[in-house]
GROMACS .gro file of C-alpha atoms in nm:
model
  266
    1GLU     CA    1  -8.126   7.212  -0.408
    2ILE     CA    2  -8.299   6.875  -0.375
    3PHE     CA    3  -8.502   7.005  -0.081
    4LYS     CA    4  -8.598   7.319  -0.275
    5LEU     CA    5  -8.720   7.101  -0.561
    6LEU     CA    6  -8.939   6.900  -0.325
    7ILE     CA    7  -9.102   7.201  -0.163
    8SER     CA    8  -9.142   7.399  -0.490
    9SER     CA    9  -9.485   7.465  -0.642
   10GLU     CA   10  -9.375   7.258  -0.942
   11SER     CA   11  -9.347   6.943  -0.736
   12ARG     CA   12  -9.697   6.995  -0.596
   13ARG     CA   13  -9.837   6.993  -0.950
   14VAL     CA   14  -9.756   6.623  -0.961
   15ILE     CA   15  -9.896   6.543  -0.616
   16PRO     CA   16 -10.104   6.838  -0.495
   17ASP     CA   17 -10.127   6.947  -0.131
   18VAL     CA   18  -9.813   6.754  -0.032
   19THR     CA   19  -9.530   6.916   0.160
   20TYR     CA   20  -9.195   6.773   0.256
   21SER     CA   21  -8.968   6.822   0.558
   22TRP     CA   22  -8.593   6.768   0.581
   23MET     CA   23  -8.670   6.433   0.747
   24ASP     CA   24  -8.892   6.339   0.448
   25MET     CA   25  -8.617   6.438   0.209
   26GLU     CA   26  -8.360   6.217   0.389
   27TYR     CA   27  -8.603   5.924   0.374
   28ILE     CA   28  -8.662   5.980   0.000
   29LEU     CA   29  -8.290   5.998  -0.067
   30ASP     CA   30  -8.231   5.679   0.134
   31VAL     CA   31  -8.487   5.491  -0.086
   32VAL     CA   32  -8.322   5.631  -0.400
   33ARG     CA   33  -7.985   5.516  -0.279
   34GLN     CA   34  -8.110   5.171  -0.195
   35PHE     CA   35  -8.228   5.133  -0.553
   36GLY     CA   36  -7.882   5.232  -0.678
   37LEU     CA   37  -8.007   5.554  -0.843
   38SER     CA   38  -7.770   5.788  -0.661
   39TYR     CA   39  -7.495   5.806  -0.400
   40ALA     CA   40  -7.376   6.065  -0.155
   41VAL     CA   41  -7.048   6.208  -0.276
   42ASP     CA   42  -7.009   6.401   0.047
   43ARG     CA   43  -7.222   6.572   0.311
   44ASP     CA   44  -7.348   6.837   0.068
   45THR     CA   45  -7.353   6.658  -0.269
   46GLU     CA   46  -7.562   6.380  -0.418
   47PHE     CA   47  -7.467   6.220  -0.751
   48PHE     CA   48  -7.750   6.119  -0.989
   49PRO     CA   49  -7.622   5.934  -1.302
   50MET     CA   50  -7.948   5.991  -1.483
   51LEU     CA   51  -7.889   6.367  -1.464
   52CYS     CA   52  -7.555   6.354  -1.646
   53ALA     CA   53  -7.505   6.519  -1.983
   54ASP     CA   54  -7.616   6.342  -2.299
   55ASN     CA   55  -7.294   6.415  -2.490
   56SER     CA   56  -7.030   6.146  -2.457
   57SER     CA   57  -6.674   6.219  -2.346
   58PRO     CA   58  -6.382   6.211  -2.600
   59VAL     CA   59  -6.233   5.919  -2.399
   60ALA     CA   60  -6.504   5.696  -2.545
   61THR     CA   61  -6.354   5.729  -2.894
   62GLU     CA   62  -5.994   5.724  -2.763
   63TYR     CA   63  -6.042   5.387  -2.588
   64ALA     CA   64  -6.223   5.236  -2.883
   65MET     CA   65  -5.928   5.325  -3.108
   66MET     CA   66  -5.648   5.199  -2.883
   67THR     CA   67  -5.461   4.891  -3.008
   68ASP     CA   68  -5.381   4.751  -2.660
   69ILE     CA   69  -5.738   4.758  -2.542
   70LEU     CA   70  -5.948   4.460  -2.433
   71GLU     CA   71  -6.291   4.502  -2.594
   72PHE     CA   72  -6.575   4.312  -2.429
   73GLN     CA   73  -6.936   4.310  -2.541
   74MET     CA   74  -7.250   4.208  -2.345
   75GLU     CA   75  -7.548   4.190  -2.579
   76PHE     CA   76  -7.891   4.205  -2.406
   77THR     CA   77  -8.242   4.149  -2.537
   78TYR     CA   78  -8.332   4.469  -2.358
   79LEU     CA   79  -8.080   4.705  -2.191
   80PRO     CA   80  -8.203   5.000  -1.978
   81ASN     CA   81  -7.966   5.287  -1.888
   82ASN     CA   82  -8.034   5.209  -1.528
   83LEU     CA   83  -7.796   4.906  -1.547
   84LEU     CA   84  -7.506   5.137  -1.621
   85HIS     CA   85  -7.624   5.391  -1.364
   86ARG     CA   86  -7.626   5.126  -1.097
   87LEU     CA   87  -7.276   5.031  -1.201
   88MET     CA   88  -7.164   5.396  -1.155
   89VAL     CA   89  -7.317   5.395  -0.806
   90GLU     CA   90  -7.179   5.054  -0.705
   91ARG     CA   91  -6.824   5.138  -0.818
   92TRP     CA   92  -6.842   5.510  -0.745
   93GLN     CA   93  -6.496   5.512  -0.587
   94GLU     CA   94  -6.345   5.422  -0.925
   95LEU     CA   95  -6.563   5.659  -1.123
   96ASP     CA   96  -6.376   5.926  -1.321
   97THR     CA   97  -6.625   6.213  -1.256
   98GLN     CA   98  -6.452   6.419  -1.530
   99ASN     CA   99  -6.552   6.156  -1.792
  100VAL     CA  100  -6.909   6.051  -1.720
  101TRP     CA  101  -7.228   6.092  -1.934
  102ARG     CA  102  -7.573   5.946  -1.930
  103THR     CA  103  -7.486   5.636  -2.134
  104GLY     CA  104  -7.120   5.591  -2.047
  105ALA     CA  105  -6.844   5.647  -1.796
  106ARG     CA  106  -6.470   5.590  -1.734
  107PHE     CA  107  -6.361   5.384  -1.437
  108TYR     CA  108  -6.007   5.397  -1.302
  109GLN     CA  109  -5.798   5.227  -1.029
  110PRO     CA  110  -5.490   5.440  -0.963
  111ASP     CA  111  -5.313   5.176  -0.757
  112THR     CA  112  -5.331   4.906  -1.019
  113GLN     CA  113  -5.336   5.143  -1.321
  114LEU     CA  114  -5.634   4.957  -1.462
  115SER     CA  115  -5.904   5.156  -1.638
  116SER     CA  116  -6.214   5.101  -1.848
  117VAL     CA  117  -6.469   5.294  -2.053
  118VAL     CA  118  -6.812   5.140  -2.020
  119ARG     CA  119  -7.089   5.261  -2.246
  120ILE     CA  120  -7.428   5.162  -2.387
  121GLU     CA  121  -7.490   5.127  -2.759
  122GLU     CA  122  -7.851   5.024  -2.825
  123ASN     CA  123  -7.884   4.688  -2.645
  124ILE     CA  124  -7.509   4.628  -2.618
  125LEU     CA  125  -7.299   4.710  -2.312
  126LEU     CA  126  -6.945   4.780  -2.433
  127LEU     CA  127  -6.646   4.753  -2.202
  128TYR     CA  128  -6.306   4.883  -2.323
  129VAL     CA  129  -6.050   4.774  -2.061
  130ARG     CA  130  -5.688   4.879  -2.045
  131SER     CA  131  -5.387   4.805  -1.820
  132ASN     CA  132  -5.077   5.022  -1.778
  133ASN     CA  133  -4.922   4.775  -1.534
  134ILE     CA  134  -4.760   4.445  -1.645
  135ASN     CA  135  -4.841   4.291  -1.306
  136HIS     CA  136  -5.217   4.341  -1.358
  137SER     CA  137  -5.378   4.225  -1.679
  138ALA     CA  138  -5.674   4.396  -1.845
  139ASN     CA  139  -5.872   4.076  -1.794
  140THR     CA  140  -5.828   4.119  -1.414
  141TYR     CA  141  -6.030   4.436  -1.420
  142LEU     CA  142  -6.282   4.290  -1.674
  143VAL     CA  143  -6.358   4.009  -1.426
  144MET     CA  144  -6.432   4.263  -1.153
  145LEU     CA  145  -6.650   4.482  -1.371
  146LYS     CA  146  -6.832   4.184  -1.523
  147ALA     CA  147  -6.907   4.050  -1.168
  148SER     CA  148  -7.073   4.387  -1.082
  149VAL     CA  149  -7.269   4.394  -1.412
  150ASP     CA  150  -7.383   4.031  -1.368
  151ARG     CA  151  -7.508   4.109  -1.018
  152ILE     CA  152  -7.703   4.415  -1.148
  153TRP     CA  153  -7.874   4.253  -1.448
  154LYS     CA  154  -7.991   3.973  -1.224
  155GLN     CA  155  -8.133   4.224  -0.972
  156LEU     CA  156  -8.314   4.393  -1.264
  157HIS     CA  157  -8.448   4.055  -1.384
  158LEU     CA  158  -8.301   4.101  -1.733
  159SER     CA  159  -8.231   3.812  -1.967
  160GLU     CA  160  -7.874   3.670  -1.959
  161PRO     CA  161  -7.658   3.853  -2.215
  162ASP     CA  162  -7.443   3.705  -2.487
  163CYS     CA  163  -7.077   3.786  -2.389
  164SER     CA  164  -6.790   3.804  -2.632
  165ILE     CA  165  -6.437   3.934  -2.668
  166VAL     CA  166  -6.359   4.137  -2.985
  167TYR     CA  167  -6.008   4.048  -3.098
  168LYS     CA  168  -5.834   4.284  -3.335
  169LEU     CA  169  -5.525   4.209  -3.541
  170ASP     CA  170  -5.395   4.373  -3.863
  171GLU     CA  171  -5.718   4.579  -3.899
  172LYS     CA  172  -5.925   4.258  -3.880
  173ARG     CA  173  -6.188   4.186  -3.611
  174THR     CA  174  -6.336   3.863  -3.491
  175HIS     CA  175  -6.550   3.762  -3.189
  176PHE     CA  176  -6.465   3.492  -2.934
  177GLN     CA  177  -6.734   3.370  -2.688
  178TYR     CA  178  -6.608   3.467  -2.341
  179ASP     CA  179  -6.733   3.156  -2.158
  180GLU     CA  180  -6.573   2.931  -2.416
  181LEU     CA  181  -6.237   3.106  -2.371
  182ILE     CA  182  -6.251   3.075  -1.993
  183ALA     CA  183  -6.349   2.706  -2.020
  184ALA     CA  184  -6.063   2.634  -2.262
  185MET     CA  185  -5.820   2.808  -2.035
  186GLU     CA  186  -5.941   2.613  -1.732
  187ASP     CA  187  -5.888   2.292  -1.936
  188GLY     CA  188  -5.525   2.385  -1.979
  189GLN     CA  189  -5.549   2.508  -2.338
  190THR     CA  190  -5.330   2.798  -2.431
  191ALA     CA  191  -5.477   2.870  -2.777
  192VAL     CA  192  -5.810   2.845  -2.965
  193TYR     CA  193  -5.887   2.826  -3.334
  194SER     CA  194  -6.021   3.139  -3.509
  195ARG     CA  195  -6.226   3.098  -3.827
  196GLY     CA  196  -6.182   3.467  -3.898
  197PHE     CA  197  -5.798   3.446  -3.886
  198ARG     CA  198  -5.785   3.078  -3.998
  199ARG     CA  199  -5.529   2.986  -3.734
  200MET     CA  200  -5.476   2.923  -3.369
  201VAL     CA  201  -5.476   3.238  -3.149
  202PRO     CA  202  -5.321   3.245  -2.797
  203ILE     CA  203  -5.585   3.292  -2.528
  204ALA     CA  204  -5.347   3.526  -2.341
  205ASP     CA  205  -5.342   3.754  -2.649
  206ILE     CA  206  -5.721   3.761  -2.676
  207LEU     CA  207  -5.761   3.844  -2.308
  208ARG     CA  208  -5.471   4.092  -2.308
  209ASP     CA  209  -5.332   3.889  -2.022
  210ASP     CA  210  -4.956   3.958  -1.996
  211LYS     CA  211  -4.913   3.791  -1.658
  212SER     CA  212  -4.722   3.498  -1.800
  213LYS     CA  213  -4.478   3.740  -1.971
  214ALA     CA  214  -4.448   3.948  -1.654
  215LYS     CA  215  -4.372   3.633  -1.452
  216GLN     CA  216  -4.105   3.529  -1.704
  217ASP     CA  217  -3.950   3.876  -1.690
  218LYS     CA  218  -3.949   3.874  -1.309
  219ASN     CA  219  -3.782   3.528  -1.294
  220LYS     CA  220  -3.525   3.650  -1.552
  221LEU     CA  221  -3.446   3.951  -1.340
  222ILE     CA  222  -3.407   3.737  -1.030
  223THR     CA  223  -3.169   3.509  -1.209
  224GLN     CA  224  -2.960   3.801  -1.337
  225MET     CA  225  -2.955   3.967  -0.999
  226ALA     CA  226  -2.812   3.643  -0.858
  227GLU     CA  227  -2.548   3.636  -1.129
  228ALA     CA  228  -2.464   4.001  -1.049
  229CYS     CA  229  -2.418   3.912  -0.680
  230VAL     CA  230  -2.191   3.618  -0.764
  231ASN     CA  231  -1.981   3.845  -0.985
  232LEU     CA  232  -1.976   4.101  -0.703
  233GLN     CA  233  -1.847   3.847  -0.454
  234LYS     CA  234  -1.559   3.762  -0.690
  235THR     CA  235  -1.481   4.128  -0.749
  236ILE     CA  236  -1.481   4.217  -0.374
  237ARG     CA  237  -1.251   3.930  -0.298
  238SER     CA  238  -1.002   4.041  -0.563
  239LEU     CA  239  -1.034   4.423  -0.538
  240GLY     CA  240  -1.181   4.486  -0.191
  241LEU     CA  241  -1.458   4.730  -0.306
  242ASP     CA  242  -1.640   4.963  -0.073
  243GLU     CA  243  -2.021   4.983  -0.063
  244GLY     CA  244  -2.052   5.255  -0.327
  245SER     CA  245  -1.820   5.079  -0.571
  246ALA     CA  246  -2.009   4.748  -0.511
  247ASN     CA  247  -2.338   4.920  -0.597
  248VAL     CA  248  -2.185   5.048  -0.921
  249CYS     CA  249  -2.059   4.702  -1.000
  250VAL     CA  250  -2.416   4.555  -0.980
  251GLN     CA  251  -2.556   4.856  -1.166
  252ASP     CA  252  -2.313   4.816  -1.454
  253TYR     CA  253  -2.379   4.443  -1.483
  254LEU     CA  254  -2.762   4.498  -1.506
  255ARG     CA  255  -2.714   4.777  -1.758
  256GLU     CA  256  -2.517   4.535  -1.975
  257GLN     CA  257  -2.826   4.310  -1.966
  258GLY     CA  258  -3.042   4.586  -2.102
  259TYR     CA  259  -3.201   4.718  -1.784
  260ILE     CA  260  -3.249   5.085  -1.697
  261VAL     CA  261  -3.094   5.127  -1.357
  262ASN     CA  262  -3.093   5.442  -1.143
  263ASP     CA  263  -2.927   5.513  -0.809
  264GLN     CA  264  -3.167   5.554  -0.519
  265ARG     CA  265  -3.117   5.929  -0.512
  266TYR     CA  266  -3.311   5.943  -0.837
   0.00000   0.00000   0.00000
């Protein structure tokens, strides 16, 4: 289809008396790819973000309304759609092709269960980042996406954006400067003062970073597993349990501690 467009009479209206060969087309596509305007999906398909539909996907509203979302804003003096298009091309392996439009897209990492809707609203790039895995915080994915965006706006020679986190609590919203949060965290602070909420707010809550809780939960499980094994040793000595009964013994102990435990056959 691309080749047909190049050799059509319509294309010669722009530059008359010019014809293109397959080799010319491959050269043109290579230039387009180098500028981050498209990528080859497979041998027969080329993806052009600028040719996506204008209408946004319903996921844009869904992510904006979620309570467990990390909302990040990058406000530019001037923001061309090409910045987002280059992001789509650079991170095409994470692109949810079922939810992509000219000014927005959903990105998803199945292995880590991290996802994000990135969209343009006037001169603001909005990133709604979510994690469905306690071992990977939303901020982890935000750092990766921001690194890509930073690289792109520098390549496009845009002015440095103003970056902030939008923190929502009890239907109230307030902004925290992202660089200030990171600096405070690196200095060992665990909370920052919010004028909007008139109190100290944990940095981990603002960044939706549950790693500390996940680490505590993991350590707690290790301790309780050790206790289960000690109890098992005592029981084996007194009752002489076989392997199956020993497994049930550990399983029952963990269930008493509030864990959901299934046998391996499940």
